[in-house]
Short mmCIF file of N, CA and C in Angstrom, two decimals:
data_model
loop_
_atom_site.label_atom_id
_atom_site.label_comp_id
_atom_site.label_asym_id
_atom_site.label_seq_id
_atom_site.Cartn_x
_atom_site.Cartn_y
_atom_site.Cartn_z
N UNK A 1 -99.06 -181.09 -155.34
CA UNK A 1 -98.36 -180.17 -153.84
C UNK A 1 -97.72 -178.65 -154.51
N UNK A 2 -98.22 -177.64 -153.64
CA UNK A 2 -97.43 -176.67 -153.40
C UNK A 2 -95.75 -176.94 -153.43
N UNK A 3 -95.70 -175.86 -153.80
CA UNK A 3 -94.00 -175.89 -153.75
C UNK A 3 -94.19 -173.77 -152.44
N UNK A 4 -92.85 -173.83 -151.77
CA UNK A 4 -92.99 -172.85 -151.07
C UNK A 4 -92.53 -171.94 -152.45
N UNK A 5 -93.12 -170.43 -151.27
CA UNK A 5 -92.94 -169.10 -151.71
C UNK A 5 -91.28 -168.84 -152.33
N UNK A 6 -90.70 -167.89 -153.25
CA UNK A 6 -89.77 -168.16 -153.37
C UNK A 6 -89.60 -166.45 -152.79
N UNK A 7 -87.95 -166.75 -151.47
CA UNK A 7 -88.15 -165.49 -150.83
C UNK A 7 -87.48 -164.78 -151.07
N UNK A 8 -87.10 -163.59 -150.49
CA UNK A 8 -85.30 -163.19 -150.73
C UNK A 8 -84.10 -162.98 -149.94
N UNK A 9 -83.13 -163.66 -149.95
CA UNK A 9 -82.59 -164.04 -148.55
C UNK A 9 -82.40 -162.39 -147.58
N UNK A 10 -83.37 -161.12 -147.72
CA UNK A 10 -82.84 -160.37 -146.95
C UNK A 10 -84.54 -160.64 -146.24
N UNK A 11 -85.43 -161.77 -146.44
CA UNK A 11 -86.50 -162.10 -146.30
C UNK A 11 -86.74 -162.76 -145.63
N UNK A 12 -85.94 -164.78 -145.69
CA UNK A 12 -85.28 -165.50 -144.53
C UNK A 12 -84.97 -165.29 -143.75
N UNK A 13 -83.73 -164.06 -143.89
CA UNK A 13 -82.84 -163.48 -142.91
C UNK A 13 -83.24 -162.47 -141.63
N UNK A 14 -84.81 -162.29 -141.51
CA UNK A 14 -84.97 -160.88 -141.12
C UNK A 14 -85.66 -161.60 -140.11
N UNK A 15 -86.05 -162.18 -139.15
CA UNK A 15 -86.29 -162.62 -138.36
C UNK A 15 -85.63 -161.82 -137.18
N UNK A 16 -84.44 -162.34 -137.17
CA UNK A 16 -83.47 -161.77 -135.44
C UNK A 16 -83.42 -160.50 -135.82
N UNK A 17 -83.53 -159.66 -136.98
CA UNK A 17 -83.49 -157.74 -137.85
C UNK A 17 -83.31 -157.29 -135.94
N UNK A 18 -83.14 -156.69 -136.01
CA UNK A 18 -84.01 -154.84 -135.44
C UNK A 18 -85.30 -154.15 -136.13
N UNK A 19 -85.99 -153.42 -135.05
CA UNK A 19 -87.11 -153.91 -135.61
C UNK A 19 -86.46 -152.14 -136.64
N UNK A 20 -88.08 -151.92 -137.76
CA UNK A 20 -87.90 -150.43 -137.89
C UNK A 20 -87.39 -149.57 -136.65
N UNK A 21 -88.41 -149.35 -135.27
CA UNK A 21 -88.42 -148.19 -134.19
C UNK A 21 -86.92 -148.55 -134.02
N UNK A 22 -86.35 -149.43 -133.57
CA UNK A 22 -85.21 -149.68 -133.14
C UNK A 22 -84.20 -149.53 -133.40
N UNK A 23 -84.08 -149.84 -134.94
CA UNK A 23 -82.99 -149.81 -136.60
C UNK A 23 -82.51 -148.04 -136.42
N UNK A 24 -84.11 -146.56 -136.59
CA UNK A 24 -84.09 -146.26 -136.37
C UNK A 24 -83.12 -144.63 -135.02
N UNK A 25 -83.25 -145.65 -134.16
CA UNK A 25 -82.95 -144.95 -132.16
C UNK A 25 -81.58 -145.96 -132.63
N UNK A 26 -80.92 -146.78 -132.72
CA UNK A 26 -79.77 -147.00 -132.74
C UNK A 26 -78.54 -146.41 -134.01
N UNK A 27 -79.30 -146.42 -135.21
CA UNK A 27 -79.13 -145.81 -135.97
C UNK A 27 -78.59 -144.26 -135.04
N UNK A 28 -79.02 -143.31 -134.95
CA UNK A 28 -79.14 -142.25 -134.35
C UNK A 28 -78.13 -141.99 -133.36
N UNK A 29 -77.95 -143.06 -132.12
CA UNK A 29 -76.75 -143.21 -130.90
C UNK A 29 -76.07 -143.34 -131.97
N UNK A 30 -75.84 -144.43 -132.62
CA UNK A 30 -74.28 -144.40 -133.90
C UNK A 30 -74.03 -143.13 -134.05
N UNK A 31 -75.05 -142.31 -134.71
CA UNK A 31 -74.02 -141.34 -135.17
C UNK A 31 -73.78 -140.57 -134.31
N UNK A 32 -73.99 -139.87 -133.08
CA UNK A 32 -74.15 -138.95 -132.43
C UNK A 32 -72.63 -139.86 -131.34
N UNK A 33 -72.62 -140.92 -131.11
CA UNK A 33 -71.26 -141.41 -130.86
C UNK A 33 -70.60 -140.75 -131.25
N UNK A 34 -70.26 -141.70 -132.91
CA UNK A 34 -69.58 -141.48 -134.17
C UNK A 34 -68.72 -139.56 -133.73
N UNK A 35 -69.68 -138.50 -133.75
CA UNK A 35 -69.62 -136.98 -133.80
C UNK A 35 -69.06 -136.78 -132.22
N UNK A 36 -69.47 -137.29 -131.35
CA UNK A 36 -68.85 -136.95 -130.78
C UNK A 36 -67.19 -137.16 -129.85
N UNK A 37 -67.56 -138.73 -130.10
CA UNK A 37 -65.53 -139.25 -130.04
C UNK A 37 -65.40 -140.15 -130.51
N UNK A 38 -65.68 -140.05 -131.62
CA UNK A 38 -64.01 -140.68 -132.80
C UNK A 38 -64.06 -139.57 -133.85
N UNK A 39 -65.04 -138.91 -134.10
CA UNK A 39 -64.02 -138.05 -135.99
C UNK A 39 -64.08 -137.39 -134.95
N UNK A 40 -63.02 -137.69 -136.64
CA UNK A 40 -61.48 -136.88 -136.25
C UNK A 40 -61.53 -135.35 -137.70
N UNK A 41 -61.14 -134.48 -137.33
CA UNK A 41 -61.65 -133.41 -138.75
C UNK A 41 -60.51 -133.79 -140.06
N UNK A 42 -60.19 -134.81 -139.62
CA UNK A 42 -59.34 -135.70 -140.76
C UNK A 42 -60.07 -136.38 -141.74
N UNK A 43 -61.65 -137.18 -140.33
CA UNK A 43 -62.21 -137.99 -141.14
C UNK A 43 -62.72 -137.07 -142.85
N UNK A 44 -62.64 -138.11 -143.88
CA UNK A 44 -64.02 -137.77 -144.88
C UNK A 44 -65.52 -137.95 -144.86
N UNK A 45 -65.78 -136.95 -145.22
CA UNK A 45 -67.64 -137.12 -145.05
C UNK A 45 -68.15 -138.14 -145.58
N UNK A 46 -67.61 -138.72 -145.59
CA UNK A 46 -68.12 -139.73 -147.14
C UNK A 46 -68.51 -141.63 -145.46
N UNK A 47 -67.33 -141.73 -144.64
CA UNK A 47 -67.26 -142.68 -144.18
C UNK A 47 -67.91 -142.66 -142.16
N UNK A 48 -69.01 -140.86 -142.29
CA UNK A 48 -70.24 -141.27 -141.27
C UNK A 48 -70.59 -142.02 -141.43
N UNK A 49 -70.62 -142.96 -140.21
CA UNK A 49 -71.67 -144.12 -140.59
C UNK A 49 -73.22 -144.08 -141.10
N UNK A 50 -73.54 -142.63 -140.53
CA UNK A 50 -74.93 -142.89 -140.74
C UNK A 50 -74.46 -142.21 -142.50
N UNK A 51 -73.68 -141.71 -143.16
CA UNK A 51 -74.08 -141.76 -144.50
C UNK A 51 -73.22 -143.46 -144.89
N UNK A 52 -73.15 -144.15 -144.49
CA UNK A 52 -72.89 -145.52 -144.80
C UNK A 52 -73.59 -146.54 -144.64
N UNK A 53 -74.02 -145.92 -144.03
CA UNK A 53 -75.93 -146.69 -143.49
C UNK A 53 -77.06 -146.30 -144.66
N UNK A 54 -76.91 -145.06 -144.96
CA UNK A 54 -78.35 -144.76 -145.83
C UNK A 54 -77.74 -144.74 -147.19
N UNK A 55 -76.32 -145.27 -147.47
CA UNK A 55 -75.73 -146.29 -148.46
C UNK A 55 -76.58 -147.25 -149.01
N UNK A 56 -76.28 -147.70 -147.81
CA UNK A 56 -76.39 -150.07 -147.95
C UNK A 56 -77.95 -149.80 -147.31
N UNK A 57 -79.20 -148.48 -147.00
CA UNK A 57 -80.49 -148.55 -147.18
C UNK A 57 -81.41 -148.82 -148.16
N UNK A 58 -80.09 -147.89 -149.19
CA UNK A 58 -80.40 -148.16 -150.34
C UNK A 58 -80.81 -149.02 -151.29
N UNK A 59 -79.69 -150.31 -151.24
CA UNK A 59 -79.95 -152.01 -150.94
C UNK A 59 -80.40 -153.05 -150.91
N UNK A 60 -80.75 -152.23 -149.48
CA UNK A 60 -81.58 -153.40 -148.15
C UNK A 60 -80.88 -152.79 -147.38
N UNK A 61 -82.53 -152.38 -147.00
CA UNK A 61 -82.88 -152.85 -145.24
C UNK A 61 -82.20 -153.79 -144.10
N UNK A 62 -82.23 -154.52 -144.38
CA UNK A 62 -82.12 -156.47 -143.82
C UNK A 62 -80.76 -155.63 -143.84
N UNK A 63 -80.01 -155.93 -144.89
CA UNK A 63 -78.27 -155.89 -144.78
C UNK A 63 -77.50 -154.63 -144.16
N UNK A 64 -78.48 -153.06 -143.97
CA UNK A 64 -78.43 -152.05 -143.20
C UNK A 64 -78.78 -152.33 -142.04
N UNK A 65 -79.43 -152.74 -141.16
CA UNK A 65 -79.83 -153.57 -139.82
C UNK A 65 -78.64 -154.69 -139.53
N UNK A 66 -78.31 -155.45 -139.96
CA UNK A 66 -77.01 -156.41 -139.60
C UNK A 66 -75.80 -155.82 -139.89
N UNK A 67 -75.41 -154.69 -140.55
CA UNK A 67 -74.51 -153.24 -140.32
C UNK A 67 -73.98 -153.16 -139.29
N UNK A 68 -75.81 -152.40 -138.61
CA UNK A 68 -76.25 -151.38 -137.15
C UNK A 68 -75.36 -151.55 -136.26
N UNK A 69 -75.73 -153.25 -136.43
CA UNK A 69 -75.88 -154.51 -135.16
C UNK A 69 -74.36 -154.53 -135.22
N UNK A 70 -73.27 -155.42 -136.05
CA UNK A 70 -72.57 -154.93 -135.41
C UNK A 70 -71.58 -153.59 -135.26
N UNK A 71 -71.98 -152.73 -135.83
CA UNK A 71 -71.05 -151.47 -135.84
C UNK A 71 -71.02 -151.63 -134.06
N UNK A 72 -72.34 -151.73 -134.26
CA UNK A 72 -72.47 -151.01 -132.79
C UNK A 72 -72.40 -152.23 -131.33
N UNK A 73 -72.20 -153.58 -131.84
CA UNK A 73 -70.95 -154.26 -130.90
C UNK A 73 -70.02 -154.05 -130.80
N UNK A 74 -69.60 -153.64 -132.00
CA UNK A 74 -68.03 -152.85 -132.08
C UNK A 74 -67.62 -151.43 -131.25
N UNK A 75 -68.64 -150.72 -131.04
CA UNK A 75 -68.49 -149.11 -130.53
C UNK A 75 -68.78 -150.16 -129.04
N UNK A 76 -70.09 -150.44 -128.82
CA UNK A 76 -69.97 -151.04 -127.73
C UNK A 76 -68.51 -152.08 -126.93
N UNK A 77 -67.63 -152.81 -127.38
CA UNK A 77 -65.75 -153.39 -127.08
C UNK A 77 -65.01 -152.10 -126.99
N UNK A 78 -65.30 -150.73 -128.03
CA UNK A 78 -64.15 -149.89 -128.12
C UNK A 78 -64.45 -148.47 -126.67
N UNK A 79 -65.79 -148.74 -126.21
CA UNK A 79 -66.16 -148.35 -124.86
C UNK A 79 -65.82 -148.89 -123.91
N UNK A 80 -65.41 -150.60 -123.19
CA UNK A 80 -65.29 -151.18 -122.45
C UNK A 80 -64.41 -150.16 -121.38
N UNK A 81 -63.64 -149.60 -121.58
CA UNK A 81 -62.09 -149.57 -121.93
C UNK A 81 -62.84 -148.35 -120.42
N UNK A 82 -63.71 -147.65 -120.87
CA UNK A 82 -63.90 -145.95 -120.22
C UNK A 82 -64.36 -145.91 -118.89
N UNK A 83 -64.27 -145.36 -118.22
CA UNK A 83 -64.01 -145.21 -116.86
C UNK A 83 -65.50 -144.69 -116.24
N UNK A 84 -66.00 -144.88 -115.17
CA UNK A 84 -67.83 -145.08 -114.41
C UNK A 84 -68.09 -143.54 -115.52
N UNK A 85 -67.26 -142.61 -114.78
CA UNK A 85 -67.96 -141.32 -115.47
C UNK A 85 -67.81 -140.32 -116.09
N UNK A 86 -66.80 -141.58 -117.15
CA UNK A 86 -67.24 -140.57 -118.48
C UNK A 86 -68.09 -141.45 -118.79
N UNK A 87 -68.78 -142.98 -118.79
CA UNK A 87 -69.49 -143.13 -119.61
C UNK A 87 -71.01 -142.72 -118.81
N UNK A 88 -70.66 -142.07 -116.89
CA UNK A 88 -72.44 -141.24 -117.15
C UNK A 88 -72.30 -140.43 -117.39
N UNK A 89 -71.34 -139.36 -117.98
CA UNK A 89 -71.05 -137.87 -118.36
C UNK A 89 -72.06 -138.65 -120.46
N UNK A 90 -71.43 -139.53 -121.57
CA UNK A 90 -72.34 -139.92 -122.20
C UNK A 90 -73.88 -139.82 -122.12
N UNK A 91 -73.76 -140.84 -121.01
CA UNK A 91 -75.22 -141.15 -120.93
C UNK A 91 -75.95 -139.56 -120.73
N UNK A 92 -75.53 -138.97 -119.86
CA UNK A 92 -76.55 -138.21 -120.56
C UNK A 92 -76.78 -137.14 -121.47
N UNK A 93 -75.41 -137.18 -122.12
CA UNK A 93 -75.84 -136.88 -124.04
C UNK A 93 -76.41 -137.83 -124.75
N UNK A 94 -76.41 -138.35 -124.35
CA UNK A 94 -77.68 -139.37 -125.17
C UNK A 94 -79.00 -139.17 -124.48
N UNK A 95 -78.98 -138.81 -123.21
CA UNK A 95 -80.44 -139.15 -123.14
C UNK A 95 -81.02 -137.47 -123.24
N UNK A 96 -80.47 -136.38 -123.31
CA UNK A 96 -80.49 -135.11 -123.98
C UNK A 96 -81.06 -135.21 -125.40
N UNK A 97 -80.67 -136.17 -125.82
CA UNK A 97 -80.83 -135.79 -127.73
C UNK A 97 -81.73 -137.08 -127.61
N UNK A 98 -82.23 -138.39 -126.57
CA UNK A 98 -83.82 -138.94 -126.96
C UNK A 98 -83.12 -140.24 -126.95
N UNK A 99 -81.92 -141.00 -127.48
CA UNK A 99 -81.69 -142.19 -127.42
C UNK A 99 -81.05 -142.66 -126.45
N UNK A 100 -80.77 -144.06 -127.30
CA UNK A 100 -80.62 -144.95 -126.05
C UNK A 100 -79.48 -145.03 -125.22
N UNK A 101 -78.74 -144.93 -123.68
CA UNK A 101 -77.79 -144.25 -122.97
C UNK A 101 -76.75 -145.77 -123.48
N UNK A 102 -75.54 -144.95 -123.81
CA UNK A 102 -74.65 -146.51 -123.58
C UNK A 102 -74.23 -146.98 -122.33
N UNK A 103 -75.12 -146.59 -121.72
CA UNK A 103 -75.24 -147.65 -120.50
C UNK A 103 -76.24 -148.91 -121.14
N UNK A 104 -77.32 -148.81 -121.34
CA UNK A 104 -78.55 -150.05 -122.37
C UNK A 104 -78.00 -150.48 -123.39
N UNK A 105 -77.36 -149.62 -124.67
CA UNK A 105 -76.93 -149.97 -125.24
C UNK A 105 -75.35 -151.73 -124.60
N UNK A 106 -74.68 -150.87 -123.87
CA UNK A 106 -73.60 -152.08 -123.71
C UNK A 106 -74.60 -153.32 -122.05
N UNK A 107 -75.21 -153.08 -122.63
CA UNK A 107 -75.95 -153.34 -121.09
C UNK A 107 -76.65 -155.22 -122.57
N UNK A 108 -77.60 -154.86 -123.76
CA UNK A 108 -77.37 -154.99 -125.09
C UNK A 108 -76.62 -156.19 -125.34
N UNK A 109 -75.70 -155.14 -125.97
CA UNK A 109 -74.32 -155.33 -126.88
C UNK A 109 -73.47 -156.17 -126.48
N UNK A 110 -73.07 -155.98 -125.04
CA UNK A 110 -71.39 -156.07 -124.69
C UNK A 110 -71.41 -158.27 -124.62
N UNK A 111 -70.17 -158.45 -124.97
CA UNK A 111 -69.64 -159.71 -125.93
C UNK A 111 -69.19 -159.94 -124.41
N UNK A 112 -67.97 -158.93 -123.37
CA UNK A 112 -67.65 -159.13 -122.09
C UNK A 112 -68.67 -159.37 -121.41
N UNK A 113 -70.00 -158.74 -121.14
CA UNK A 113 -71.00 -158.67 -120.48
C UNK A 113 -71.89 -160.04 -120.59
N UNK A 114 -72.41 -161.05 -121.58
CA UNK A 114 -72.93 -161.87 -121.83
C UNK A 114 -72.05 -162.95 -121.75
N UNK A 115 -70.29 -162.96 -121.28
CA UNK A 115 -69.95 -164.31 -120.59
C UNK A 115 -70.39 -164.02 -119.05
N UNK A 116 -69.79 -162.91 -119.06
CA UNK A 116 -70.33 -162.77 -117.22
C UNK A 116 -71.02 -162.51 -117.15
N UNK A 117 -72.39 -163.33 -117.61
CA UNK A 117 -73.96 -164.14 -117.33
C UNK A 117 -73.31 -165.08 -116.89
N UNK A 118 -73.09 -165.41 -118.77
CA UNK A 118 -73.06 -166.71 -118.92
C UNK A 118 -72.11 -167.61 -117.67
N UNK A 119 -71.28 -167.27 -117.39
CA UNK A 119 -70.09 -168.05 -116.46
C UNK A 119 -70.52 -167.80 -114.86
N UNK A 120 -71.46 -166.60 -114.58
CA UNK A 120 -71.80 -166.33 -112.84
C UNK A 120 -71.64 -165.75 -112.40
N UNK A 121 -70.11 -165.93 -112.47
CA UNK A 121 -69.36 -164.88 -112.14
C UNK A 121 -68.54 -163.57 -112.17
N UNK A 122 -68.21 -162.67 -111.53
CA UNK A 122 -67.12 -161.51 -111.96
C UNK A 122 -65.18 -162.24 -111.35
N UNK A 123 -64.56 -161.86 -112.53
CA UNK A 123 -62.79 -162.47 -113.07
C UNK A 123 -62.29 -160.99 -112.72
N UNK A 124 -62.12 -159.68 -112.81
CA UNK A 124 -61.97 -158.94 -113.48
C UNK A 124 -62.38 -157.33 -112.73
N UNK A 125 -61.81 -156.80 -111.86
CA UNK A 125 -61.97 -154.80 -112.29
C UNK A 125 -63.21 -154.47 -112.89
N UNK A 126 -62.73 -155.06 -114.14
CA UNK A 126 -63.17 -154.71 -115.04
C UNK A 126 -64.71 -154.71 -115.46
N UNK A 127 -64.77 -155.86 -115.41
CA UNK A 127 -66.04 -156.44 -115.09
C UNK A 127 -66.72 -156.07 -114.26
N UNK A 128 -65.88 -156.04 -113.82
CA UNK A 128 -66.62 -155.59 -112.35
C UNK A 128 -67.68 -154.29 -112.22
N UNK A 129 -66.41 -153.25 -113.16
CA UNK A 129 -67.43 -152.05 -113.38
C UNK A 129 -67.98 -152.27 -114.77
N UNK A 130 -68.30 -153.01 -115.33
CA UNK A 130 -68.45 -152.86 -116.50
C UNK A 130 -70.59 -152.88 -116.19
N UNK A 131 -70.73 -154.08 -115.03
CA UNK A 131 -71.81 -154.64 -114.25
C UNK A 131 -72.33 -153.49 -113.49
N UNK A 132 -71.57 -152.58 -112.24
CA UNK A 132 -71.62 -151.80 -111.77
C UNK A 132 -72.30 -150.13 -113.20
N UNK A 133 -71.77 -150.39 -113.87
CA UNK A 133 -72.34 -149.13 -115.25
C UNK A 133 -73.85 -149.47 -114.70
N UNK A 134 -73.71 -150.96 -115.77
CA UNK A 134 -75.58 -151.24 -116.14
C UNK A 134 -76.24 -151.16 -114.90
N UNK A 135 -75.90 -151.62 -113.51
CA UNK A 135 -76.66 -152.05 -112.76
C UNK A 135 -77.11 -150.63 -112.36
N UNK A 136 -76.03 -149.74 -111.92
CA UNK A 136 -76.24 -148.09 -111.41
C UNK A 136 -76.79 -147.18 -112.71
N UNK A 137 -76.95 -147.27 -113.93
CA UNK A 137 -76.76 -146.60 -115.63
C UNK A 137 -78.54 -146.61 -115.71
N UNK A 138 -79.02 -147.95 -115.48
CA UNK A 138 -80.56 -148.06 -115.65
C UNK A 138 -80.11 -148.64 -117.05
N UNK A 139 -79.45 -149.81 -116.77
CA UNK A 139 -79.41 -150.08 -118.40
C UNK A 139 -80.25 -151.75 -118.29
N UNK A 140 -80.91 -151.92 -116.92
CA UNK A 140 -81.98 -153.39 -117.25
C UNK A 140 -82.67 -152.78 -116.37
N UNK A 141 -84.41 -153.10 -117.34
CA UNK A 141 -85.89 -152.55 -117.11
C UNK A 141 -85.44 -153.16 -114.88
N UNK A 142 -86.52 -151.92 -114.46
CA UNK A 142 -87.02 -152.98 -112.78
C UNK A 142 -87.54 -153.92 -112.64
N UNK A 143 -86.48 -154.45 -111.73
CA UNK A 143 -87.39 -156.27 -111.43
C UNK A 143 -87.11 -157.57 -112.54
N UNK A 144 -85.86 -156.55 -113.57
CA UNK A 144 -85.46 -157.93 -114.20
C UNK A 144 -84.53 -158.97 -113.54
N UNK A 145 -84.62 -159.95 -113.91
CA UNK A 145 -84.15 -161.52 -113.06
C UNK A 145 -82.22 -161.07 -113.32
N UNK A 146 -82.02 -160.35 -114.34
CA UNK A 146 -80.51 -160.31 -113.93
C UNK A 146 -79.81 -158.94 -113.27
N UNK A 147 -80.86 -157.67 -113.19
CA UNK A 147 -80.21 -157.41 -111.80
C UNK A 147 -80.31 -158.09 -110.62
N UNK A 148 -80.98 -159.62 -109.53
CA UNK A 148 -80.54 -159.98 -108.63
C UNK A 148 -79.07 -160.70 -108.83
N UNK A 149 -78.99 -161.48 -110.05
CA UNK A 149 -77.68 -162.02 -110.82
C UNK A 149 -76.89 -161.18 -110.54
N UNK A 150 -76.97 -160.24 -111.45
CA UNK A 150 -76.33 -159.22 -111.52
C UNK A 150 -75.26 -158.83 -109.73
N UNK A 151 -75.97 -158.12 -109.01
CA UNK A 151 -76.15 -157.92 -107.57
C UNK A 151 -75.14 -159.01 -106.63
N UNK A 152 -75.40 -160.04 -106.73
CA UNK A 152 -74.98 -160.67 -105.82
C UNK A 152 -73.50 -161.29 -106.50
N UNK A 153 -73.45 -161.02 -107.87
CA UNK A 153 -72.46 -160.99 -108.56
C UNK A 153 -70.66 -160.20 -108.20
N UNK A 154 -71.77 -159.06 -108.00
CA UNK A 154 -71.02 -157.78 -107.63
C UNK A 154 -70.13 -157.69 -105.65
N UNK A 155 -71.56 -158.39 -105.52
CA UNK A 155 -71.41 -158.95 -103.71
C UNK A 155 -70.46 -159.78 -103.42
N UNK A 156 -70.41 -160.65 -104.33
CA UNK A 156 -69.33 -162.06 -103.98
C UNK A 156 -68.17 -161.18 -105.05
N UNK A 157 -67.54 -160.44 -105.48
CA UNK A 157 -66.56 -160.18 -105.72
C UNK A 157 -65.67 -159.08 -104.94
N UNK A 158 -67.00 -157.67 -104.37
CA UNK A 158 -66.46 -157.16 -103.49
C UNK A 158 -66.39 -157.68 -102.84
N UNK A 159 -66.20 -158.94 -101.86
CA UNK A 159 -65.43 -160.07 -101.22
C UNK A 159 -64.22 -160.69 -100.64
N UNK A 160 -64.35 -159.70 -102.31
CA UNK A 160 -62.68 -161.20 -101.82
C UNK A 160 -62.06 -159.76 -102.25
N UNK A 161 -61.79 -158.24 -102.28
CA UNK A 161 -61.33 -157.61 -102.01
C UNK A 161 -61.09 -157.37 -100.62
N UNK A 162 -59.73 -157.17 -100.34
CA UNK A 162 -59.26 -156.44 -99.01
C UNK A 162 -59.26 -155.67 -99.18
N UNK A 163 -59.75 -155.54 -97.66
CA UNK A 163 -59.79 -154.06 -96.76
C UNK A 163 -58.40 -153.57 -96.61
N UNK A 164 -59.44 -151.44 -96.81
CA UNK A 164 -57.87 -150.25 -97.62
C UNK A 164 -57.58 -150.92 -95.88
N UNK A 165 -56.17 -150.66 -95.82
CA UNK A 165 -56.01 -150.34 -94.15
C UNK A 165 -55.62 -149.15 -94.21
N UNK A 166 -55.92 -147.92 -93.10
CA UNK A 166 -55.39 -147.20 -92.87
C UNK A 166 -53.94 -146.76 -92.51
N UNK A 167 -53.15 -145.21 -92.81
CA UNK A 167 -52.06 -145.20 -92.62
C UNK A 167 -52.09 -144.95 -90.92
N UNK A 168 -51.86 -144.96 -90.28
CA UNK A 168 -51.40 -144.06 -89.20
C UNK A 168 -50.61 -143.11 -88.32
#
């Protein structure tokens, strides 16, 4: 009888981790997001997410990938109340830098987005704008099944909005 090979915790849990290429792209996204939207002059350089990630990478790349995954999820929730125009402006900056857009990252990481998909309908105007931003901002691949599902949810939600009454 042969014994299983001893594997490190990193090797055993790496199945669901980001690919190295995706990790590098999202790490750059996180650094830019921090620089553009979160950094304050009073913040010490040592708390910059890229410095933190590099420190963790020296000990365990798999752990750094898990940490980046959590940081991106937090960042998506932080930006969840942004207006569509602010998201569009941010997306333009990310495109120019060659990294995924906020809209693309939101589509992948948003807890609210995942709840909406599971539930199958929109409850609140904030959910409507999140979905609208994902559809309009190119956060879905062309022909994605989700696009039809989300469009139907938006149409259903729009049908519940009373028409505006023009002042006479």
